[in-house]
Short mmCIF file of C-alpha atoms and ligand atoms in Angstrom, two decimals:
data_model
loop_
_atom_site.label_atom_id
_atom_site.label_comp_id
_atom_site.label_asym_id
_atom_site.label_seq_id
_atom_site.Cartn_x
_atom_site.Cartn_y
_atom_site.Cartn_z
CA MET A 1 -22.02 -28.40 21.61
CA LYS A 2 -23.10 -25.07 22.97
CA LYS A 3 -22.18 -22.59 20.64
CA ASN A 4 -20.22 -19.39 22.04
CA THR A 5 -22.52 -16.57 21.83
CA VAL A 6 -22.90 -13.30 22.68
CA THR A 7 -26.44 -11.88 24.51
CA LEU A 8 -27.78 -8.35 23.98
CA THR A 9 -30.75 -6.51 26.72
CA ASP A 10 -33.12 -3.80 24.54
CA ASN A 11 -32.81 -2.04 28.21
CA ARG A 12 -36.35 -0.29 26.93
CA THR A 13 -38.40 -3.39 26.08
CA GLY A 14 -36.14 -6.09 28.41
CA GLU A 15 -36.02 -7.99 25.35
CA THR A 16 -32.74 -10.09 24.36
CA TYR A 17 -30.98 -11.26 21.23
CA GLU A 18 -28.10 -13.75 20.69
CA TYR A 19 -25.30 -13.85 18.13
CA ASN A 20 -22.61 -16.35 17.33
CA ILE A 21 -18.67 -15.76 18.05
CA ILE A 22 -17.05 -16.93 14.85
CA ASN A 23 -13.67 -17.71 15.79
CA ALA A 24 -10.69 -16.09 13.57
CA SER A 25 -8.05 -18.76 13.33
CA ARG A 26 -5.45 -16.29 14.58
CA GLY A 27 -6.86 -12.49 16.30
CA PRO A 28 -10.03 -11.47 17.78
CA SER A 29 -12.95 -13.68 17.20
CA VAL A 30 -15.76 -11.52 15.49
CA LEU A 31 -19.76 -11.36 16.26
CA ASP A 32 -21.91 -12.44 13.46
CA ILE A 33 -24.19 -9.47 13.43
CA ARG A 34 -25.85 -10.43 10.03
CA THR A 35 -29.28 -10.93 11.17
CA PHE A 36 -29.18 -7.86 13.85
CA PHE A 37 -31.17 -5.34 11.52
CA ALA A 38 -33.87 -7.92 11.00
CA ASP A 39 -34.12 -8.76 15.04
CA THR A 40 -34.20 -5.43 16.10
CA GLY A 41 -34.94 -2.88 13.59
CA MET A 42 -31.73 -1.43 14.18
CA PHE A 43 -28.29 -0.72 12.48
CA THR A 44 -24.49 -1.11 14.14
CA TYR A 45 -22.74 2.37 13.76
CA ASP A 46 -19.19 2.29 13.63
CA PRO A 47 -17.81 5.43 11.56
CA GLY A 48 -14.48 4.67 9.63
CA PHE A 49 -15.15 0.71 10.76
CA THR A 50 -13.19 0.91 13.73
CA ALA A 51 -14.81 -2.28 14.74
CA THR A 52 -16.10 -3.98 12.08
CA ALA A 53 -15.03 -7.20 10.20
CA ALA A 54 -16.08 -7.11 6.53
CA CYS A 55 -15.22 -9.82 5.27
CA ASP A 56 -12.98 -13.20 6.08
CA SER A 57 -9.68 -13.01 4.96
CA THR A 58 -6.73 -16.04 4.30
CA ILE A 59 -3.93 -13.38 2.82
CA THR A 60 -2.99 -11.87 5.73
CA PHE A 61 -2.71 -11.02 9.07
CA ILE A 62 -1.84 -7.96 11.94
CA ASP A 63 -1.20 -7.99 15.27
CA GLY A 64 -1.11 -4.13 15.95
CA THR A 65 -0.16 -4.79 19.40
CA LYS A 66 2.01 -7.00 18.91
CA GLY A 67 3.66 -5.55 15.72
CA GLU A 68 2.94 -8.81 13.55
CA LEU A 69 2.95 -8.75 10.05
CA ARG A 70 2.13 -11.95 8.32
CA TYR A 71 1.60 -12.49 3.76
CA ARG A 72 0.05 -16.17 3.58
CA GLY A 73 1.26 -17.35 7.14
CA ILE A 74 4.89 -16.15 6.84
CA PRO A 75 6.21 -13.01 9.14
CA ILE A 76 7.03 -9.98 6.82
CA GLU A 77 10.73 -10.12 8.06
CA GLU A 78 11.23 -13.63 6.55
CA LEU A 79 9.98 -12.32 3.19
CA ALA A 80 11.89 -9.00 3.46
CA ASN A 81 14.86 -10.90 4.45
CA LYS A 82 15.05 -13.78 2.69
CA HIS A 83 12.89 -13.39 -0.86
CA SER A 84 12.30 -10.64 -3.27
CA TYR A 85 9.02 -9.09 -4.36
CA LEU A 86 8.19 -11.36 -7.10
CA GLU A 87 8.16 -14.20 -4.61
CA THR A 88 6.16 -12.40 -2.64
CA CYS A 89 3.82 -11.62 -5.25
CA PHE A 90 3.56 -15.33 -6.53
CA LEU A 91 3.12 -16.11 -2.40
CA LEU A 92 0.37 -13.61 -2.27
CA LEU A 93 -1.70 -14.93 -5.52
CA ASN A 94 -0.93 -18.42 -5.26
CA SER A 95 -0.87 -18.60 -0.93
CA ARG A 96 2.50 -20.62 -1.10
CA LEU A 97 6.17 -19.55 -2.28
CA PRO A 98 6.94 -20.70 -5.62
CA SER A 99 9.99 -23.41 -6.60
CA LYS A 100 13.24 -22.09 -8.12
CA GLU A 101 11.43 -23.07 -12.12
CA GLU A 102 7.95 -21.79 -11.00
CA LEU A 103 10.02 -18.43 -9.90
CA THR A 104 11.51 -18.23 -13.41
CA ASP A 105 8.49 -18.90 -15.52
CA PHE A 106 6.65 -16.19 -13.25
CA ASP A 107 9.54 -13.98 -13.70
CA LEU A 108 9.53 -14.04 -17.51
CA GLU A 109 6.02 -13.83 -18.20
CA ILE A 110 5.97 -10.60 -15.94
CA ARG A 111 8.88 -8.96 -17.88
CA HIS A 112 7.34 -10.30 -21.09
CA ARG A 113 3.66 -8.41 -20.06
CA ALA A 114 5.25 -4.86 -19.08
CA TYR A 115 4.88 -3.56 -22.59
CA LEU A 116 1.92 -0.85 -23.30
CA HIS A 117 -0.59 -1.07 -25.85
CA ARG A 118 0.49 1.20 -28.56
CA GLY A 119 -2.71 3.72 -27.81
CA LEU A 120 -2.85 4.03 -24.35
CA ARG A 121 0.80 5.79 -24.48
CA LYS A 122 -1.47 8.25 -26.63
CA LEU A 123 -3.18 8.90 -23.57
CA PHE A 124 -0.22 10.71 -22.10
CA ASP A 125 -0.24 13.26 -24.15
CA ALA A 126 -4.00 14.53 -22.55
CA PHE A 127 -1.96 15.39 -19.94
CA PRO A 128 -0.28 18.51 -18.89
CA ASP A 129 3.07 18.53 -18.51
CA ASN A 130 3.48 18.93 -14.79
CA ALA A 131 0.37 16.77 -14.11
CA HIS A 132 0.96 14.82 -10.92
CA PRO A 133 1.92 11.24 -11.55
CA MET A 134 -0.59 9.51 -9.73
CA ALA A 135 -3.44 11.40 -11.43
CA THR A 136 -2.29 10.12 -14.95
CA LEU A 137 -1.34 6.98 -13.27
CA SER A 138 -5.08 6.00 -11.80
CA ALA A 139 -6.38 7.51 -15.37
CA ALA A 140 -4.26 5.10 -17.55
CA VAL A 141 -5.24 1.81 -15.24
CA THR A 142 -8.99 3.17 -15.76
CA SER A 143 -8.26 3.28 -19.32
CA LEU A 144 -6.61 -0.14 -19.28
CA ALA A 145 -9.77 -1.80 -19.20
CA SER A 146 -10.72 -0.90 -22.23
CA PHE A 147 -8.06 -2.31 -23.85
CA TYR A 148 -8.90 -5.74 -21.68
CA ASN A 149 -12.09 -5.94 -21.30
CA GLU A 150 -11.92 -9.83 -20.59
CA HIS A 151 -10.44 -12.05 -17.46
CA LEU A 152 -14.01 -12.29 -15.31
CA ASP A 153 -14.57 -15.32 -15.27
CA MET A 154 -13.93 -16.37 -11.64
CA GLU A 155 -14.52 -20.18 -12.75
CA ASP A 156 -10.68 -19.87 -14.84
CA GLU A 157 -7.92 -19.66 -12.69
CA ASN A 158 -5.79 -19.26 -15.92
CA GLU A 159 -8.18 -16.21 -17.23
CA TYR A 160 -8.30 -14.41 -13.36
CA LEU A 161 -4.13 -15.19 -13.13
CA GLU A 162 -3.60 -13.56 -16.64
CA MET A 163 -5.16 -10.73 -15.52
CA ALA A 164 -3.28 -10.23 -12.46
CA HIS A 165 -0.23 -10.69 -14.10
CA ARG A 166 -0.80 -8.10 -16.58
CA ILE A 167 -1.69 -5.41 -14.20
CA ILE A 168 1.29 -6.13 -11.65
CA SER A 169 3.77 -5.78 -14.92
CA LYS A 170 2.24 -3.09 -16.47
CA ILE A 171 1.38 -0.48 -13.26
CA PRO A 172 5.85 -0.04 -13.39
CA THR A 173 5.64 0.87 -16.97
CA ILE A 174 2.75 3.43 -16.43
CA ALA A 175 4.30 4.46 -13.48
CA ALA A 176 7.58 5.54 -15.32
CA PHE A 177 5.80 7.11 -18.19
CA ALA A 178 3.55 9.26 -16.08
CA TYR A 179 6.79 10.53 -13.92
CA ARG A 180 8.70 10.97 -17.55
CA HIS A 181 5.70 13.14 -18.97
CA PHE A 182 5.52 15.42 -15.80
CA LEU A 183 9.28 15.75 -16.60
CA GLY A 184 8.85 16.50 -20.53
CA ILE A 185 11.22 13.34 -21.27
CA PRO A 186 11.05 10.64 -24.02
CA PHE A 187 9.81 7.27 -22.53
CA ILE A 188 11.84 4.36 -22.08
CA GLU A 189 10.32 1.31 -22.99
CA PRO A 190 10.70 -1.82 -20.44
CA ASP A 191 13.53 -4.04 -21.25
CA LEU A 192 13.82 -8.04 -20.96
CA ASP A 193 16.98 -8.46 -19.51
CA LEU A 194 16.30 -6.61 -16.41
CA SER A 195 14.71 -7.76 -13.29
CA PHE A 196 10.95 -6.17 -12.35
CA THR A 197 12.61 -3.74 -9.84
CA LYS A 198 15.51 -2.47 -12.06
CA ASN A 199 14.27 -1.94 -14.76
CA PHE A 200 11.13 0.43 -13.28
CA LEU A 201 14.72 2.00 -11.87
CA THR A 202 16.28 1.97 -15.74
CA MET A 203 12.61 3.07 -17.03
CA MET A 204 12.39 6.34 -15.31
CA ARG A 205 16.66 7.12 -14.82
CA ALA A 206 17.47 5.99 -18.13
CA TYR A 207 18.50 8.34 -20.83
CA PRO A 208 17.48 6.85 -24.28
CA GLY A 209 19.70 4.61 -26.46
CA GLY A 210 22.54 4.77 -23.24
CA LYS A 211 20.91 3.18 -20.04
CA MET A 212 24.73 3.59 -18.74
CA HIS A 213 25.26 7.38 -18.77
CA LEU A 214 25.11 9.67 -15.70
CA LEU A 215 21.82 11.68 -15.13
CA PRO A 216 21.89 15.29 -14.62
CA ASN A 217 22.34 14.99 -11.14
CA GLY A 218 25.66 13.09 -11.39
CA HIS A 219 24.23 10.36 -9.91
CA ALA A 220 25.56 7.37 -11.55
CA ALA A 221 23.60 3.89 -13.48
CA ILE A 222 21.39 2.03 -10.91
CA LYS A 223 23.58 0.50 -7.91
CA GLU A 224 22.48 -3.06 -6.82
CA VAL A 225 22.05 -1.28 -3.34
CA GLU A 226 19.58 0.91 -4.45
CA VAL A 227 17.34 -2.17 -6.49
CA ARG A 228 17.71 -4.35 -2.88
CA ALA A 229 16.30 -0.90 -0.78
CA LEU A 230 13.74 -0.34 -3.62
CA ASP A 231 12.50 -4.21 -3.80
CA THR A 232 12.35 -4.48 -0.02
CA ILE A 233 10.13 -1.54 -0.26
CA PHE A 234 7.78 -3.10 -2.72
CA THR A 235 7.59 -6.14 -0.38
CA LEU A 236 6.43 -4.46 2.69
CA HIS A 237 3.54 -2.72 0.81
CA ALA A 238 2.35 -5.62 -1.23
CA ASP A 239 -0.68 -6.03 1.23
CA HIS A 240 -2.08 -5.18 4.52
CA GLU A 241 -5.47 -6.44 4.69
CA GLN A 242 -8.03 -4.24 5.08
CA ASN A 243 -6.78 -0.74 4.91
CA ALA A 244 -8.67 2.22 3.16
CA SER A 245 -7.35 1.21 -0.30
CA THR A 246 -8.14 -2.64 0.13
CA THR A 247 -11.51 -1.87 1.55
CA VAL A 248 -12.12 0.82 -1.54
CA VAL A 249 -10.97 -2.19 -4.13
CA ARG A 250 -13.36 -4.64 -2.63
CA GLY A 251 -15.93 -2.08 -2.56
CA VAL A 252 -16.18 -1.51 -6.32
CA ALA A 253 -14.95 -5.36 -6.62
CA SER A 254 -18.57 -5.76 -5.32
CA THR A 255 -20.51 -4.00 -7.88
CA GLY A 256 -19.14 -6.18 -10.76
CA ALA A 257 -17.04 -3.57 -12.04
CA HIS A 258 -14.12 -4.49 -14.35
CA PRO A 259 -10.91 -5.91 -11.87
CA TYR A 260 -8.43 -2.44 -13.29
CA VAL A 261 -11.48 -0.50 -12.66
CA ALA A 262 -11.28 -1.20 -8.95
CA ILE A 263 -7.15 -1.11 -9.03
CA ALA A 264 -7.64 2.78 -10.29
CA SER A 265 -10.20 3.41 -7.45
CA GLY A 266 -7.72 1.73 -5.16
CA ILE A 267 -5.24 4.33 -6.82
CA ALA A 268 -7.20 7.32 -5.87
CA ALA A 269 -7.88 6.15 -2.46
CA LEU A 270 -4.36 5.89 -1.66
CA TRP A 271 -3.34 9.18 -2.77
CA GLY A 272 -4.65 10.58 0.36
CA ARG A 273 -2.25 12.17 2.78
CA ALA A 274 -4.24 9.95 5.82
CA HIS A 275 -3.27 6.99 3.73
CA GLY A 276 -0.49 6.73 0.93
CA GLY A 277 0.03 9.86 0.35
CA ALA A 278 1.81 10.27 3.48
CA ASN A 279 5.80 9.26 2.00
CA GLU A 280 5.43 12.70 -0.08
CA SER A 281 4.10 14.15 2.72
CA VAL A 282 6.62 13.49 5.19
CA ILE A 283 9.43 14.92 2.98
CA ALA A 284 7.24 18.00 1.68
CA GLN A 285 7.07 18.64 5.54
CA LEU A 286 10.64 17.89 6.68
CA GLU A 287 11.20 19.93 3.93
CA HIS A 288 8.50 22.85 4.76
CA ILE A 289 10.04 22.39 9.05
CA GLY A 290 13.59 23.67 6.87
CA SER A 291 16.00 23.47 10.06
CA VAL A 292 16.74 21.39 13.18
CA ASP A 293 16.22 24.86 15.20
CA ASN A 294 12.16 24.17 14.33
CA VAL A 295 11.69 20.89 14.77
CA GLU A 296 10.32 21.91 18.60
CA ALA A 297 8.19 24.31 17.65
CA PHE A 298 6.69 21.77 15.23
CA ILE A 299 6.33 19.07 17.67
CA GLU A 300 4.75 21.55 19.97
CA LYS A 301 2.10 22.31 17.15
CA ALA A 302 1.34 18.88 16.18
CA LYS A 303 0.39 18.39 20.36
CA ASP A 304 -2.26 21.34 20.08
CA PRO A 305 -5.69 20.27 20.16
CA ASN A 306 -6.68 23.53 18.51
CA ASP A 307 -4.10 22.76 15.14
CA ASP A 308 -5.19 20.61 13.11
CA PHE A 309 -1.54 20.31 12.05
CA ARG A 310 0.00 16.71 12.22
CA LEU A 311 3.35 15.00 12.25
CA MET A 312 3.56 12.85 8.64
CA GLY A 313 4.30 9.26 9.28
CA PHE A 314 3.29 8.78 13.08
CA GLY A 315 0.46 7.00 13.96
CA HIS A 316 -1.40 4.10 12.78
CA ARG A 317 -5.02 2.91 13.06
CA VAL A 318 -4.03 -1.16 13.54
CA TYR A 319 -0.55 -0.57 14.81
CA LYS A 320 -0.62 0.48 18.48
CA ASN A 321 3.62 -0.56 19.61
CA PHE A 322 4.93 -0.73 16.07
CA ASP A 323 5.00 -1.08 12.38
CA PRO A 324 7.30 -3.76 11.68
CA ARG A 325 7.45 -2.58 8.44
CA ALA A 326 8.85 0.92 9.70
CA LYS A 327 11.32 -1.46 11.94
CA ILE A 328 12.66 -3.31 8.80
CA LEU A 329 13.15 0.06 7.06
CA LYS A 330 15.09 2.11 9.73
CA LYS A 331 17.52 -1.48 9.73
CA LEU A 332 17.62 -0.76 6.09
CA GLN A 333 18.11 2.68 6.52
CA ASP A 334 20.81 2.57 8.40
CA GLU A 335 22.78 0.14 6.10
CA LEU A 336 21.92 2.38 3.10
CA ARG A 337 23.92 5.49 5.34
CA GLU A 338 27.47 3.49 4.37
CA GLU A 339 26.44 3.45 1.24
CA LEU A 340 24.54 6.74 0.00
CA ASN A 341 24.78 9.93 0.57
CA LEU A 342 22.15 10.41 4.03
CA ASP A 343 23.76 12.80 5.90
CA THR A 344 21.76 15.84 4.50
CA GLU A 345 19.80 18.25 6.29
CA LEU A 346 16.57 16.88 5.60
CA MET A 347 17.57 13.19 7.65
CA THR A 348 19.19 15.22 10.48
CA ILE A 349 15.71 16.68 10.70
CA ALA A 350 14.11 13.81 10.71
CA ARG A 351 16.70 12.00 13.09
CA LYS A 352 15.53 15.06 15.71
CA ILE A 353 11.75 14.46 15.20
CA GLU A 354 12.07 10.67 16.23
CA GLU A 355 14.08 11.60 18.76
CA ILE A 356 12.51 13.98 20.39
CA ALA A 357 8.66 11.98 19.36
CA LEU A 358 9.43 8.67 20.83
CA SER A 359 10.55 10.66 24.40
CA ASP A 360 7.29 12.32 24.46
CA GLU A 361 4.40 11.95 26.39
CA TYR A 362 2.18 13.14 23.91
CA PHE A 363 3.16 10.83 21.46
CA ILE A 364 3.72 7.88 23.56
CA SER A 365 0.10 7.91 25.27
CA ARG A 366 -0.97 7.96 21.92
CA ASN A 367 0.89 5.33 20.40
CA LEU A 368 2.17 7.44 17.70
CA TYR A 369 5.18 5.66 16.27
CA PRO A 370 6.92 6.16 13.32
CA ASN A 371 5.08 4.36 10.34
CA ILE A 372 6.28 2.86 7.11
CA ASP A 373 5.87 6.58 5.07
CA PHE A 374 8.34 8.16 7.79
CA TYR A 375 11.57 5.72 6.52
CA THR A 376 10.04 5.24 3.02
CA GLY A 377 10.15 9.29 2.27
CA ILE A 378 13.59 9.41 3.63
CA ILE A 379 14.76 6.33 1.73
CA LEU A 380 13.82 7.15 -1.23
CA THR A 381 14.93 10.83 -0.91
CA ALA A 382 18.00 9.07 -0.45
CA LEU A 383 17.54 6.69 -3.56
CA GLN A 384 16.71 10.00 -5.71
CA ILE A 385 13.68 9.47 -6.24
CA PRO A 386 11.56 12.47 -6.89
CA LYS A 387 8.79 12.54 -4.00
CA SER A 388 5.87 12.93 -6.40
CA MET A 389 7.28 9.77 -6.98
CA PHE A 390 6.41 8.68 -3.59
CA THR A 391 2.89 7.25 -3.75
CA PRO A 392 3.13 5.51 -7.28
CA ILE A 393 6.02 3.44 -5.22
CA PHE A 394 3.76 2.72 -2.92
CA VAL A 395 0.86 1.52 -5.85
CA ILE A 396 3.50 -0.60 -7.48
CA GLY A 397 4.22 -2.64 -4.62
CA ARG A 398 0.24 -2.67 -3.34
CA THR A 399 -1.24 -3.45 -6.48
CA VAL A 400 -0.55 -7.30 -5.96
CA GLY A 401 -2.22 -7.07 -2.84
CA TRP A 402 -5.21 -5.24 -4.37
CA ILE A 403 -5.52 -7.94 -7.18
CA THR A 404 -5.38 -10.69 -4.75
CA GLN A 405 -8.32 -9.30 -2.41
CA TRP A 406 -10.56 -8.43 -5.76
CA ILE A 407 -9.98 -11.97 -6.58
CA GLU A 408 -10.74 -13.49 -2.92
CA PHE A 409 -13.82 -11.37 -2.69
CA LYS A 410 -14.82 -12.35 -6.43
CA LYS A 411 -14.52 -16.47 -5.26
CA ASP A 412 -16.53 -16.21 -1.88
CA GLU A 413 -19.38 -17.30 -2.12
CA THR A 414 -21.31 -15.18 0.52
CA SER A 415 -19.77 -12.03 -1.13
CA LYS A 416 -22.26 -9.04 -1.36
CA ILE A 417 -22.48 -5.55 -3.00
CA ALA A 418 -20.74 -3.02 -0.14
CA ARG A 419 -23.73 -1.30 0.69
CA PRO A 420 -23.46 -0.09 5.11
CA ARG A 421 -26.51 1.92 6.36
CA GLN A 422 -26.85 5.35 8.19
CA LEU A 423 -27.61 7.30 11.17
CA TYR A 424 -30.05 10.03 9.85
CA THR A 425 -29.93 13.08 11.93
CA GLY A 426 -31.34 16.05 8.91
CA GLU A 427 -34.39 17.38 8.89
N1 ACO B 1 0.60 13.87 14.47
C1 ACO B 1 0.09 14.53 15.85
N2 ACO B 1 -1.26 13.92 16.65
C2 ACO B 1 -1.91 12.53 15.76
C3 ACO B 1 -1.10 11.64 15.22
C4 ACO B 1 -0.21 12.79 14.25
N3 ACO B 1 0.28 12.46 13.64
N4 ACO B 1 -1.59 11.05 14.14
C5 ACO B 1 -2.93 10.92 15.40
N5 ACO B 1 -2.49 12.30 16.27
C6 ACO B 1 -3.41 12.35 17.59
C7 ACO B 1 -4.97 13.28 17.37
O1 ACO B 1 -4.88 14.31 16.79
C8 ACO B 1 -5.76 12.23 18.17
O2 ACO B 1 -5.18 12.98 19.86
P1 ACO B 1 -6.61 12.96 20.73
O3 ACO B 1 -6.52 12.06 21.11
O4 ACO B 1 -5.96 14.36 21.28
O5 ACO B 1 -7.74 13.92 19.93
C9 ACO B 1 -5.01 10.90 18.14
O6 ACO B 1 -3.94 10.74 18.18
C10 ACO B 1 -5.50 9.63 17.85
O7 ACO B 1 -5.91 9.94 16.68
P2 ACO B 1 -7.02 9.65 15.41
O8 ACO B 1 -7.27 10.27 14.45
O9 ACO B 1 -8.44 8.91 16.14
O10 ACO B 1 -5.95 8.25 15.06
P3 ACO B 1 -6.55 7.18 13.72
O11 ACO B 1 -5.93 5.73 14.81
O12 ACO B 1 -8.08 7.42 13.43
O13 ACO B 1 -5.67 7.62 12.73
C11 ACO B 1 -3.70 8.02 11.13
C12 ACO B 1 -4.48 6.98 12.06
C13 ACO B 1 -4.95 8.92 9.93
C14 ACO B 1 -2.77 7.30 10.70
C15 ACO B 1 -3.17 9.47 11.50
O14 ACO B 1 -2.44 8.62 12.70
C16 ACO B 1 -2.58 10.12 11.13
O15 ACO B 1 -3.48 10.72 10.76
N6 ACO B 1 -1.22 10.23 10.77
C17 ACO B 1 -0.74 11.11 9.75
C18 ACO B 1 -0.45 10.45 8.81
C19 ACO B 1 0.22 9.18 8.23
O16 ACO B 1 1.35 9.86 9.06
N7 ACO B 1 -0.96 8.64 7.65
C20 ACO B 1 -0.06 7.48 7.13
C21 ACO B 1 -0.59 6.35 7.54
S1 ACO B 1 0.11 4.66 7.57
C22 ACO B 1 -0.42 3.78 5.73
O17 ACO B 1 -1.65 4.35 5.30
C23 ACO B 1 0.27 3.61 4.97
#
């Protein structure tokens, strides 16, 4: 049977080169150019990898035009509405949803692994009191590699799953400790009686010895609606195919470094405001705008080609119609409005920005829609979570995706060290 190919002609020499098309099970096919340099003596040029598939994967599928996102073939809407974050973790790691018994075992396993080694706890003292939790988190995750320097045998499924469960379980504890260190208040140990998400909220908010007490801001002990909202946020962040931080995780994995170091590199990459740091920047920007009366002026600033100011929480490299995660969160935000105090000045400013941007020619013609970070910023603020914890919360959700991608990379016998080439333009 004739193969599907693309033929390229070099106009300088008239020479032609033929490359095979590899079909995807969904979404765009790829042109297999692995022999391109050997054939032609040229590199391909694609800064930012806008047209380059660096791997094949069975984990997550995105159709940016249709606004579709699936984990292991299951639509994100179904996972967010009918399943918990832990079920989603099991799905990503095992390619199928768990049975009731499997979920109970998995949940117990994750609860039991949440405690930190005593030696690791000392690390927090080395950081200044007001250290950003992302800095402490990435350092602490790197140091995990020194406490657990095993689990690298990719032939042994139990071994690498144990490594994955441990990191999924410990990251919320590290994030909560990093936050409490930032505030200068005592750590709260994980509680085996609490679910994954409620345990995290408790470790962040509770007083030692009295987790049901009121908090200094008058906020009552954790409400179920808050647990549900945060669990949904974790699910929506669980994976997002070859985004910037996942690409970093795979790149570090390709050198043979320890998986926890690869995850720490992903954390560092996520921190930037063009990526996961955008959720913190959304709220910082809303606070900076300060009043609905100033919104129009900031929209004009965002549109000005001579001003590098951007509206945080708008635009996406892949979604060019809408971000399906943002759609779910917008609905959740509307539901929460009934139960939590969402009618603040910040919310009014956010609604005004959303309204103007969605009807403005500049944003429409560039396909700039609110992304997931626009709504997570708003919802997490409503949950009384300080903005320095927004990106650590993204980390908690995304850890399962990073580690699943790490495992996939390691099991792929065709994988190679990540080593792109360059167009040299210097002396
Ligand atoms: N505000 C104003 N203008 C914007 C914005 C924005 N948020 N985003 C893109 N544009 C404009 C650019 O100026 C450019 O305009 P031009 O064609 O007139 O030069 C055009 O839209 C295309 O922008 P690019 O930067 O080429 O788009 P790219 O796909 O490379 O970037 C990105 C995507 C980084 C997300 C960008 O939209 C952005 O910076 N958004 C704000 C930060 C943000 O919300 N990041 C979170 C992304 S979601 C996530 O990581 C979980």
